[in-house]
XYZ file of C-alpha atoms in Angstrom:
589
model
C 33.539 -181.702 -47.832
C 31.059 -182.581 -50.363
C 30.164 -185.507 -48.786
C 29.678 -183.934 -45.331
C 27.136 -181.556 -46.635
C 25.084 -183.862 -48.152
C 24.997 -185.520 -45.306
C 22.922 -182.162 -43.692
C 19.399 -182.457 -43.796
C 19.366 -179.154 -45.164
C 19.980 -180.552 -48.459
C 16.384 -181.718 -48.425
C 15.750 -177.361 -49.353
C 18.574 -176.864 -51.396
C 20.381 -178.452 -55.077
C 23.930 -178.068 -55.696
C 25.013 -176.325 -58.803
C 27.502 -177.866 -61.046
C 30.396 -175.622 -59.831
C 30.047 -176.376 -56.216
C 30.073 -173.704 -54.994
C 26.117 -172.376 -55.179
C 22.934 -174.101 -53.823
C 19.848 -173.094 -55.556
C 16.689 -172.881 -52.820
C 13.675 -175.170 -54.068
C 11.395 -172.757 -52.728
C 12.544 -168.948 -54.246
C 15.057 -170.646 -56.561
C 17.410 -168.336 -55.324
C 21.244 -169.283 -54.996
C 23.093 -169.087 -52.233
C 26.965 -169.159 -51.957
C 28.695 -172.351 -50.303
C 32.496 -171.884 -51.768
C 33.744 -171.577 -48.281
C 32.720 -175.583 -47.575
C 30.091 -174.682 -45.144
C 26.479 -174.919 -45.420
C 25.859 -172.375 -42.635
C 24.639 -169.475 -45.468
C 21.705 -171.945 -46.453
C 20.918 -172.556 -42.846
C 20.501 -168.409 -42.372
C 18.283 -168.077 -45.903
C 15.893 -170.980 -44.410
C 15.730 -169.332 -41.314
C 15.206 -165.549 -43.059
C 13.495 -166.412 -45.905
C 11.467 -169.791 -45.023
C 10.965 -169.568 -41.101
C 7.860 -172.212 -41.386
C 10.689 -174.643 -42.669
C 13.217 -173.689 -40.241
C 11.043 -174.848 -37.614
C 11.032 -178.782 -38.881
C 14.907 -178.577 -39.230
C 15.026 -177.371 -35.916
C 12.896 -179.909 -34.770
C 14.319 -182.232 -36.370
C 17.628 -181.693 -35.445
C 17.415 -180.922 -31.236
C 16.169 -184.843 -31.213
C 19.000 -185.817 -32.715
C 21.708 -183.426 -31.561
C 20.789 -182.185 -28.544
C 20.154 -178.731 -29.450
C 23.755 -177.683 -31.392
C 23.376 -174.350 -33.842
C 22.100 -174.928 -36.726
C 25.266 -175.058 -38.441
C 26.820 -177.877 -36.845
C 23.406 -179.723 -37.413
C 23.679 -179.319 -40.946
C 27.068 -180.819 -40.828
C 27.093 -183.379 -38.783
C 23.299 -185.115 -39.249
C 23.446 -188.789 -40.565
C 19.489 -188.853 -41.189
C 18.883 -190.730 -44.643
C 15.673 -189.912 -46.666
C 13.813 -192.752 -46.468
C 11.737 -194.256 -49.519
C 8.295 -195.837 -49.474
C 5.626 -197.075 -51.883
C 2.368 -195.201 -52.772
C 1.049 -198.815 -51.390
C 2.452 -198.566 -47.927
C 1.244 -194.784 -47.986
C -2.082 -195.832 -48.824
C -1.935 -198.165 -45.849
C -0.643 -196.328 -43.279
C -3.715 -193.782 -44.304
C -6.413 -195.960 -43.591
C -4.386 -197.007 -40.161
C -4.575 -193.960 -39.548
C -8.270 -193.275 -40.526
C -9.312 -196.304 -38.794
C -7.287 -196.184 -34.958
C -7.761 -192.608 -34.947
C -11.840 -192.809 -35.594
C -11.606 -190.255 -37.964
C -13.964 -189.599 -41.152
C -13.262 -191.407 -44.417
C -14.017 -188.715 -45.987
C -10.893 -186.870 -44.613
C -8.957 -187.542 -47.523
C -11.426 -185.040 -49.524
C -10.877 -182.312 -47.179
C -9.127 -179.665 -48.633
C -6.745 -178.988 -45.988
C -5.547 -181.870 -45.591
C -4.833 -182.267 -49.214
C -2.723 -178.903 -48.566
C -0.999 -180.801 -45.927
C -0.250 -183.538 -47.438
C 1.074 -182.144 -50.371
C 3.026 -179.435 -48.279
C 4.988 -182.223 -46.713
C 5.852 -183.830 -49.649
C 7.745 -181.204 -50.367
C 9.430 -180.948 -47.058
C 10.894 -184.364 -46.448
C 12.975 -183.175 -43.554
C 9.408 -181.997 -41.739
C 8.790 -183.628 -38.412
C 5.060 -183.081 -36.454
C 5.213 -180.888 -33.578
C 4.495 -182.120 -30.444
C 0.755 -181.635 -28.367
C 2.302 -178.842 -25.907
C 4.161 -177.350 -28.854
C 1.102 -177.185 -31.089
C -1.251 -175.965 -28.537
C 0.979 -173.503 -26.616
C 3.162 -172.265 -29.631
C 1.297 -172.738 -33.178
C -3.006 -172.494 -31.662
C -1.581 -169.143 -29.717
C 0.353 -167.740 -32.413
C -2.282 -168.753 -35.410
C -5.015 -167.448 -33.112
C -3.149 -164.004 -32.037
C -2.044 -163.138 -36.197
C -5.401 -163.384 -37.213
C -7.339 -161.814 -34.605
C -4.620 -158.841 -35.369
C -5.335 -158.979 -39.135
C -8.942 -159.224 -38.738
C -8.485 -156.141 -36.331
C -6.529 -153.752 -39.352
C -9.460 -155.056 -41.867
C -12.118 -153.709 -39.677
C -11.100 -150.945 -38.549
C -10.839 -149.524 -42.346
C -14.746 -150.361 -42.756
C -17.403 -147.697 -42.332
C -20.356 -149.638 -40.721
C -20.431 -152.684 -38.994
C -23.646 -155.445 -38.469
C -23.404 -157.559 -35.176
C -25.201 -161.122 -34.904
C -25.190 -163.055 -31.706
C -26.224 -166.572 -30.520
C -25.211 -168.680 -27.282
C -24.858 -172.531 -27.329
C -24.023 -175.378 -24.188
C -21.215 -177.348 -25.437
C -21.274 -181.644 -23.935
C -19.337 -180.458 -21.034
C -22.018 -178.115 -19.915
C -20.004 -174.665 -20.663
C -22.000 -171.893 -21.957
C -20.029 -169.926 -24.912
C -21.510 -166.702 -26.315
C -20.583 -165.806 -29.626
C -20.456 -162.730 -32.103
C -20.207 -162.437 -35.628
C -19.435 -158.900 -37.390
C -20.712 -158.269 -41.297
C -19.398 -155.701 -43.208
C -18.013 -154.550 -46.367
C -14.440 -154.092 -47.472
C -12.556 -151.883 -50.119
C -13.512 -154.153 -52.517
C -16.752 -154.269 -52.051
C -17.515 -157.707 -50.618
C -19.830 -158.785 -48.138
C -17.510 -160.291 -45.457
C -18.375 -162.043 -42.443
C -16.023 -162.298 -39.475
C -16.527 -164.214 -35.974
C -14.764 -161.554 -33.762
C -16.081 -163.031 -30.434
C -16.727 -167.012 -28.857
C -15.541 -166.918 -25.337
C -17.019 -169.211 -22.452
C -19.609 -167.385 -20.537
C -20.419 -167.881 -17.110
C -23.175 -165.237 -16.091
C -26.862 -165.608 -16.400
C -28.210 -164.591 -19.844
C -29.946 -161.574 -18.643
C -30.646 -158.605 -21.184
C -27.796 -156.128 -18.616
C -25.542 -159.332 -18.792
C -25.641 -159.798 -22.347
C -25.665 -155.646 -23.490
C -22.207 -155.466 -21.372
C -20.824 -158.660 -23.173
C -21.728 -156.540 -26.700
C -20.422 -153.311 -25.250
C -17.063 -154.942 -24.426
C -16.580 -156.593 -27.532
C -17.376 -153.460 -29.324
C -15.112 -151.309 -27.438
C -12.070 -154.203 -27.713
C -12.513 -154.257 -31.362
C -12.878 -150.628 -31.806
C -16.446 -150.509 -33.365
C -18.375 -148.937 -30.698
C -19.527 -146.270 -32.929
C -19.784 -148.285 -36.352
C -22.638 -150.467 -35.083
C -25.601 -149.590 -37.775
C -28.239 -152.792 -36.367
C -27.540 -156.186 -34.371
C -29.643 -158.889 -35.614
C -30.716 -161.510 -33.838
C -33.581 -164.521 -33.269
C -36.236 -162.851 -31.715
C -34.879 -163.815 -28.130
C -36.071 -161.848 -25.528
C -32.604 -161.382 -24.060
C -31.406 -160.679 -26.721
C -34.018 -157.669 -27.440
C -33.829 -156.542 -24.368
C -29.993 -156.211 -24.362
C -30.059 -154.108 -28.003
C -32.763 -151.879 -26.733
C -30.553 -151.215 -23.311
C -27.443 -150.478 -25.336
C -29.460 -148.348 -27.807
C -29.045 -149.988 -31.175
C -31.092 -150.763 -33.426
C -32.892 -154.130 -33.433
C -33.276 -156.748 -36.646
C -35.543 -159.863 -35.960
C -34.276 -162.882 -37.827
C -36.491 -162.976 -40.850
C -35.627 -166.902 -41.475
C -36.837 -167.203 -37.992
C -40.089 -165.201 -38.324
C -40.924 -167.477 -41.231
C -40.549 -170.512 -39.127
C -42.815 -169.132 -36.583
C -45.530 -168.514 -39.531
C -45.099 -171.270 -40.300
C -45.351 -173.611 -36.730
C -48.532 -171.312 -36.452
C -50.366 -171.914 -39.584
C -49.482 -176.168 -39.190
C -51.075 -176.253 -35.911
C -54.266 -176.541 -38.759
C -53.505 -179.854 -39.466
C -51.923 -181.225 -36.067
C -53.405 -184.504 -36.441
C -51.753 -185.342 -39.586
C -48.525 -184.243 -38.055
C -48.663 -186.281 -35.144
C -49.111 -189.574 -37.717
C -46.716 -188.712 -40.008
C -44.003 -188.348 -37.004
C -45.066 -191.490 -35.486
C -44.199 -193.024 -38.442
C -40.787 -191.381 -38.718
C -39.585 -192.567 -35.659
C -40.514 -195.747 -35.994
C -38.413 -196.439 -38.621
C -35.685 -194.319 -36.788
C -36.403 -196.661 -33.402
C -36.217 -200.008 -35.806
C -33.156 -201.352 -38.115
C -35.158 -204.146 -39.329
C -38.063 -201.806 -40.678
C -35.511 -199.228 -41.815
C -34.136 -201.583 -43.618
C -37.235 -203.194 -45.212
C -38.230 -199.354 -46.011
C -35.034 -199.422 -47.963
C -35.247 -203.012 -49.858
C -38.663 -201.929 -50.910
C -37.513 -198.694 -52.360
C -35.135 -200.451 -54.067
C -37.666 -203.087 -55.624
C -39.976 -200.484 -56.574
C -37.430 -198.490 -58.352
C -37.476 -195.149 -55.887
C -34.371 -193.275 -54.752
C -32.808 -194.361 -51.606
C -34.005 -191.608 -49.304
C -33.892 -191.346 -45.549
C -37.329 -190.086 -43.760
C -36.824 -186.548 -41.984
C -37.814 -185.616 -38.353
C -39.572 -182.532 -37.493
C -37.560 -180.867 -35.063
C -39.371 -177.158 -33.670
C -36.029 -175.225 -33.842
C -34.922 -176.223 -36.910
C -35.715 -174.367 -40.011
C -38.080 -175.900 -42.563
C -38.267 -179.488 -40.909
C -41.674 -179.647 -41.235
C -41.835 -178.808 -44.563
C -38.611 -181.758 -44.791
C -40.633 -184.341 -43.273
C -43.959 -183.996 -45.446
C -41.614 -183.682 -48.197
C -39.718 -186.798 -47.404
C -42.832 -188.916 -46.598
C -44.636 -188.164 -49.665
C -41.565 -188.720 -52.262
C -41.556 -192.438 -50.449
C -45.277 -192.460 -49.910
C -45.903 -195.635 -51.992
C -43.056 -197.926 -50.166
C -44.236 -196.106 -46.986
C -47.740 -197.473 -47.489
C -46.356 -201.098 -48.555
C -43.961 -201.467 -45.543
C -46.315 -199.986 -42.884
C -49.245 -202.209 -44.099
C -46.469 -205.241 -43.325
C -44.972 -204.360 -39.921
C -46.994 -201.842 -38.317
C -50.690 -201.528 -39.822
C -52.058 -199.231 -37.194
C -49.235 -196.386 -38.245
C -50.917 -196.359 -41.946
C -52.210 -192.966 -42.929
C -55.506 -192.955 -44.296
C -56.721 -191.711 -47.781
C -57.738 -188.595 -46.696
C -54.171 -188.098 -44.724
C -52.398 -188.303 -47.751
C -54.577 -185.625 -50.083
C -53.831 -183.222 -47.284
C -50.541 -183.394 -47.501
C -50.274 -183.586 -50.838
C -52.485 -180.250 -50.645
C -50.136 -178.430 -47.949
C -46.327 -179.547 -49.566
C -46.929 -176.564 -52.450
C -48.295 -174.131 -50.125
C -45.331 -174.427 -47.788
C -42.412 -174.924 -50.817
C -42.499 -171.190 -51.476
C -41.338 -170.600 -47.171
C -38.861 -173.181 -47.584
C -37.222 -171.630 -50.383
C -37.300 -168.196 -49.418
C -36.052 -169.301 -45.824
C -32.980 -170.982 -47.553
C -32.454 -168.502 -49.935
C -32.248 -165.886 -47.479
C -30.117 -167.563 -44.879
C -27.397 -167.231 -47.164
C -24.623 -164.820 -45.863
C -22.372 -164.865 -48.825
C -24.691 -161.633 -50.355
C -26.963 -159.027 -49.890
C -29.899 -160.486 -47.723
C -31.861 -157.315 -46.448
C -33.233 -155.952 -49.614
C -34.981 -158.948 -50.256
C -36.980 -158.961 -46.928
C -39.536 -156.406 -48.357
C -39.296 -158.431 -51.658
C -40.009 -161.946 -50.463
C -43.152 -160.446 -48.526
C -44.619 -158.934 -51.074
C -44.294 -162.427 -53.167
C -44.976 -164.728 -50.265
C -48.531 -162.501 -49.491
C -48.790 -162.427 -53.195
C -48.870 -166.460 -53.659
C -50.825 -166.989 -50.711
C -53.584 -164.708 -52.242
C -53.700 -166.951 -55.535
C -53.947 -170.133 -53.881
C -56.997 -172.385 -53.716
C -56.955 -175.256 -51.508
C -60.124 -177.728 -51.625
C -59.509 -179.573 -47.919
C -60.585 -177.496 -45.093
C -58.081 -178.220 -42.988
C -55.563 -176.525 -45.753
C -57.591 -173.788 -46.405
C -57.566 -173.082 -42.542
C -53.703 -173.610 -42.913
C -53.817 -170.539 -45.888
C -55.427 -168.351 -43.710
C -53.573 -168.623 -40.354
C -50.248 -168.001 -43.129
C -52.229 -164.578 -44.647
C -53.084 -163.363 -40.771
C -49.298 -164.276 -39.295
C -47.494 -162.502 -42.298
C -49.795 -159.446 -42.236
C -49.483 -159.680 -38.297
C -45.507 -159.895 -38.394
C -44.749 -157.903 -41.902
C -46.963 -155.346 -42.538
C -45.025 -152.356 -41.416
C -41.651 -153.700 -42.690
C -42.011 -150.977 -45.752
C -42.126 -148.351 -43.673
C -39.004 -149.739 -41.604
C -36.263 -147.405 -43.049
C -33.379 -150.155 -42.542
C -35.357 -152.159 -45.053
C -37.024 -149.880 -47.452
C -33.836 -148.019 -48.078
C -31.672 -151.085 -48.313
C -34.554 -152.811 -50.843
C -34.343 -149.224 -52.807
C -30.368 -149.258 -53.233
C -30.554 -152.299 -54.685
C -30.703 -151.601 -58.567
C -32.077 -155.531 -58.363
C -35.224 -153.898 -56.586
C -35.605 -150.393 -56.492
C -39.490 -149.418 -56.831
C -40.458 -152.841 -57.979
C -39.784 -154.397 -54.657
C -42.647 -151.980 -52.868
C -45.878 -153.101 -52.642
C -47.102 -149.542 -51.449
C -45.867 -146.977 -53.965
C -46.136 -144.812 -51.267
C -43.617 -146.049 -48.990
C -41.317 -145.944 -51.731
C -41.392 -142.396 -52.448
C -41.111 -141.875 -48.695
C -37.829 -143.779 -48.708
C -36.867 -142.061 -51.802
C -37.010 -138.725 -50.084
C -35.040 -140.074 -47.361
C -32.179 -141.549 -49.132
C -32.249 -137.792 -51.429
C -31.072 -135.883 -48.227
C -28.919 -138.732 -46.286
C -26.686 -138.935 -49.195
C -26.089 -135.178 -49.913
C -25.184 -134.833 -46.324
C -22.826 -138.082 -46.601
C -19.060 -137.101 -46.103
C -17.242 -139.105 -48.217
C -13.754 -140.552 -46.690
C -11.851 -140.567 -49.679
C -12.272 -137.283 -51.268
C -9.182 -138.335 -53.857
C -11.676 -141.407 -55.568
C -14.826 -138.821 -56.309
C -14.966 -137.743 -59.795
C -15.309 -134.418 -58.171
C -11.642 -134.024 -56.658
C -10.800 -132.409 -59.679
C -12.900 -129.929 -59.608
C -12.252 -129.749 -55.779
C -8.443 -129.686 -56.397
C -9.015 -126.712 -59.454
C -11.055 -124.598 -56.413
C -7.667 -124.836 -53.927
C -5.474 -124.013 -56.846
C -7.122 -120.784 -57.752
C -7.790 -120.225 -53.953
C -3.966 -120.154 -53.500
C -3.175 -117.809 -56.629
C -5.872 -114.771 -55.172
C -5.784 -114.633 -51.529
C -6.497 -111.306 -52.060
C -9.278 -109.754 -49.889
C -11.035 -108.257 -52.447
C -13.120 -112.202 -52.912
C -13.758 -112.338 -49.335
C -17.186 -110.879 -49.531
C -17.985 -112.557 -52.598
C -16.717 -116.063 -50.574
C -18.873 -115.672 -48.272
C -21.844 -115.163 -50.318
C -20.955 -118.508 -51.999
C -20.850 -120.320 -49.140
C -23.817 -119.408 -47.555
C -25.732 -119.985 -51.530
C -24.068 -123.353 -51.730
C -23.907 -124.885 -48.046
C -27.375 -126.667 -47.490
C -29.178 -126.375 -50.672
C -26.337 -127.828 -52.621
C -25.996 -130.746 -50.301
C -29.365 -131.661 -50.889
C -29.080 -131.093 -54.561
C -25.784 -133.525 -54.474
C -28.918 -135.750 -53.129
C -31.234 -135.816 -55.301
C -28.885 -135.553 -58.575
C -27.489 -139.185 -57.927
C -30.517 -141.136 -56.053
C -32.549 -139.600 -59.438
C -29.741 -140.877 -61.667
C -29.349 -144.020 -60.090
C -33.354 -144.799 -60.343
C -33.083 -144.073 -64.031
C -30.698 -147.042 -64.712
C -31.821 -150.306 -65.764
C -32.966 -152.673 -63.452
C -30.539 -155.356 -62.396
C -30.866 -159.192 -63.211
C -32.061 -160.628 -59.695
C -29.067 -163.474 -60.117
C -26.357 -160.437 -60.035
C -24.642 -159.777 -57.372
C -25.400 -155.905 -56.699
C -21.864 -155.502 -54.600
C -20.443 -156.093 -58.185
C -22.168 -153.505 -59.824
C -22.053 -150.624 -56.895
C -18.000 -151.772 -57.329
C -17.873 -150.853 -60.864
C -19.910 -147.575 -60.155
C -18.979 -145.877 -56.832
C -16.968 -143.187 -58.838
C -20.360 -142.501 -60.607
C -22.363 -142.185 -57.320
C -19.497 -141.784 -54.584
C -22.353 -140.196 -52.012
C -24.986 -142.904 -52.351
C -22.325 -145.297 -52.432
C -20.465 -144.539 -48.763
C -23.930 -144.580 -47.653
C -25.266 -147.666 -48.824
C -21.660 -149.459 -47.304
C -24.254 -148.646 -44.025
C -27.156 -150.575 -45.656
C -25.699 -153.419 -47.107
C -23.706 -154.820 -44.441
C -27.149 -155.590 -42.447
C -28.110 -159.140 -42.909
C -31.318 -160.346 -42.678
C -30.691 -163.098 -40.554
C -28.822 -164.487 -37.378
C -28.503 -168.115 -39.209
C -24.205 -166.693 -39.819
C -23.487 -167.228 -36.148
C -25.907 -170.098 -35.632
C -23.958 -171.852 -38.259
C -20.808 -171.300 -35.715
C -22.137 -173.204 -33.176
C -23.504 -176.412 -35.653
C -19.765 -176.758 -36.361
C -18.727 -176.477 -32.666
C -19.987 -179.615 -32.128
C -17.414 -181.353 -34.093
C -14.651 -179.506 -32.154
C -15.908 -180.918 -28.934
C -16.891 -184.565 -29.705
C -16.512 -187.200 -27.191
C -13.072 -187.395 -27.981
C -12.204 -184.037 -27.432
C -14.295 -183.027 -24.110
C -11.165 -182.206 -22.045
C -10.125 -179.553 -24.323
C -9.923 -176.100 -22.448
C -12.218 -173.548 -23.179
C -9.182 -171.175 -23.995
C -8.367 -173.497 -26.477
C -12.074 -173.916 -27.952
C -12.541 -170.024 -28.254
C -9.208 -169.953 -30.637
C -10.175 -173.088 -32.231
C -13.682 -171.528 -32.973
C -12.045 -168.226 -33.725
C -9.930 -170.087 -36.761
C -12.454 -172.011 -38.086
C -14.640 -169.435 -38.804
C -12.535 -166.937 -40.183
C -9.273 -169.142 -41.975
């Protein structure tokens, strides 16, 4: 009998104890009773217990058995383990890598490191067919985390939409939609909740329907504190018809500063991408560009290309050029003479690269969706006009490029105190607070704001204030004299205590909060509101409605840059059903 069950390939889970009569489970190390001769119990504790393993067995065994019970399988299999080197692994890997077209760098992915070490650990586990995998495993993957995601959000308090559209190589327009918000622990999270293909026209009624639909399947309709977006006009127009309220993409509003204020020196531009893409149009002078970095001791860069849509690729080309400018000037004066950029060319540039530095980095630090973005918005203008104000160009082509920069951030920022989103969001952020402002003013206005929001905040979790107890104390005592002898004096409480106290609740914590020290700007200020939302449990469930704004739309742009991938050349027949799930679980795995 012994020998029969080790013949099951169940014993690839399970070890024998010395009695013979108990198999301990290399998962749970739990042991399971075989005294009767059969292996049929460890069969049922892989199903119960391990059903991602049961799955391979089963697999496994309807090839080779014709679809028996799992019992019989596990007594009557004859499949061997079969050994191989780390060598012919190794080999079979770069087979693999190289007749499948895939990325060397695959074997650095961290999934598929999980995988592979997952299955060296299962040695009975068998790949599941293409129907199997997309009908059973996409489907199911796709429908347990769209359900989980569903339970998360539904416990938030506010919600921030972001939007963008995108053509994949098969000509199918997909629409997708990206909700921010924070959880019970106080993180910023970011889930894709929507990427379906979309057929209509993008009109501003098409689009406000898509949003009300996805709001209303995901039960958010009345959670939605902003939708932020690129400045489309679609895309305005559909917020404004559905009656939210409207973010512009700050990254993007940068990017349009800056376009306008480099129309200054358009001449230089149109050199300095002539030269790009002549190296990009020629190996052989790419790769004399390259073997004269190399002699003159410069890092092996690759020029940049200005591309209008993209963020900061001006500011990456001009960068680019000038870090190679010395084996740009050597290998142009060799191939292509009437490319070279003059004396004059190169001072401007030199001039404009630390003017436009300070955009670049704001634009990347901002784009970031892993924190708070939208107190910094008030911030970043008020150091951005700040630095422009200090500089002191000599060319007048650069000084021309200052000025269009001053005009087009006064033009495009100068009310953004005054927005309330903003000035309240820069204000609860103990990184901030009054220091952000430029105009003291519109700080105290904001101030006064927040004072009576938060008294008039309901808290949804009366059992975490620090005032339940006294709360709790009230009901007790209410209980013990229900006489009617208080009823008068009840009443007169509660009209005393109603509004004014409310207000007072206000202006006690926004007051105490503004009296703590200022944060370090590297701190993450979800971290500290975590550690104090029993201290200020009104201006905390109120700033839950500031804090999951972001300041830009870059968190579903980025969906669609990694899209690409998923459709490839390779993969253009895929069905859009499956690209929406396959979206879907990228994003949010």
């Amino acid at each position: 009998m012994a020998t029969k069950r080790k013949l099951s390939v169940l014993w690839n889970h399970f070890v024998e104890d010395e009695t013979g009569k108990r198999a301990k489970c290399n998962y749970c190390l739990q042991y399971i009773s075989i005294s009767s001769g059969s292996v049929g119990n460890l069969g049922r504790h892989i199903k119960n217990k391990h059903p991602a393993i049961i799955v391979s067995v089963e697999r496994q065994s309807i090839g080779e058995t014709g679809g028996q019970n799992l019992e019989n399988i596990a007594s009557s299999s004859n499949l061997k383990p079969t050994q191989v080197t780390n060598s012919e692994i190794d080999k079979q890997v770069i087979k693999m890598i190289s007749k499948g077209h895939h990325a060397l760098r695959i074997v650095e992915e961290p999934e598929f490191k999980k995988l592979i070490n997952m299955v060296s650990h299962c040695p009975g586990y068998q790949l599941p067919t293409r129907t199997t995998l997309t009908n059973n495993f996409l489907t199911n993957s796709y429908n347990e985390l769209r359900n989980k995601l569903k339970v998360k959000i539904e416990t938030t308090r506010a919600v921030c939409l972001t939007t963008d559209s995108w053509t994949s190589r098969t000509n199918e327009n997909y629409i997708a939609i990206t909700a921010h918000y924070i959880d019970e622990q106080t993180n910023l999270c970011s889930s894709l909740i929507e990427c379906k293909k979309y057929n209509h026209t993008h009109t501003g009624e098409n689009l406000c329907k898509v949003l009300k639909e996805t709001m209303a399947e995901w039960n958010i309709s009345y959670k939605i504190v902003a939708v932020v977006s690129d400045n489309a006009s679609n895309i305005l127009a559909a917020v404004r018809l559905g009656g939210w309220r409207s973010i512009g993409c700050f990254a993007h509003s940068l990017n349009l500063v800056v376009q306008k204020a480099t129309k200054e020196i358009s001449d230089v531009l149109v050199k300095v991408k002539a030269i790009v893409e002549f190296f990009k149009r020629s190996c052989q002078a790419l790769q004399s560009l390259q073997d004269t970095q190399n002699r003159m001791g410069l890092p092996s860069l690759k020029l940049k290309q200005d591309v209008p849509t993209r963020l900061n690729s001006t500011f990456d080309m001009l960068d680019r050029i000038l870090k190679l400018k010395d084996a740009i000037i050597t290998t142009i004066a060799l191939l292509r003479s009437d490319l070279s950029l003059d004396q004059l060319d190169w001072q401007i540039i030199e001039e404009v690269i630390p003017i436009l530095k300070p955009f670049y980095e704001v634009s990347a630090e901002i784009s970031s969706e892993k924190n708070v973005t939208l107190s910094k918005v008030i911030v970043f203008n008020k150091l951005l006009q700040g630095f422009l104000a200090k500089t002191s160009p000599v060319h007048v082509k650069v000084i021309a490029l200052r000025d269009v920069l001053k005009q087009q951030m006064n033009k495009r920022f100068c009310e953004i105190e005054n927005n309330v989103l903003f000035a309240e969001c820069t204000v609860l952020d103990p990184r901030f607070k009054k220091l952000g402002f430029k105009n003291e003013q519109a700080f105290e206005i904001a101030v006064q704001g927040l004072r009576n929001k938060v008294g008039h905040v309901t808290i949804p979790d009366p059992a975490k204030s620090p005032l339940a107890d006294v709360t709790n104390t009230a009901s007790a005592d209410a209980n013990i004299s229900n006489s009617s002898i208080w009823d008068d004096y009840d009443d007169i409480i509660i009209t005393k205590t109603t509004p004014e106290n409310k207000l007072a609740t206000g202006i006690r914590e926004v007051d105490k909060y503004l009296s703590e020290d200022y944060l370090n700007r590297k701190t993450n200020p979800l971290e500290w509101w975590e550690e104090r939302k029993l201290i200020y449990p009104h201006i905390y469930a109120y700033l839950l409605k500031r804090f999951c704004i972001v300041a830009t739309s870059v968190p579903c742009e980025r969906i669609f840059s990694g899209t690409g991938q998923i459709i490839n050349e390779r993969r253009t027949l895929l069905k859009s059903k499956n690209v929406e799930k396959l979206i879907f679980l990228n994003h949010n795995l």
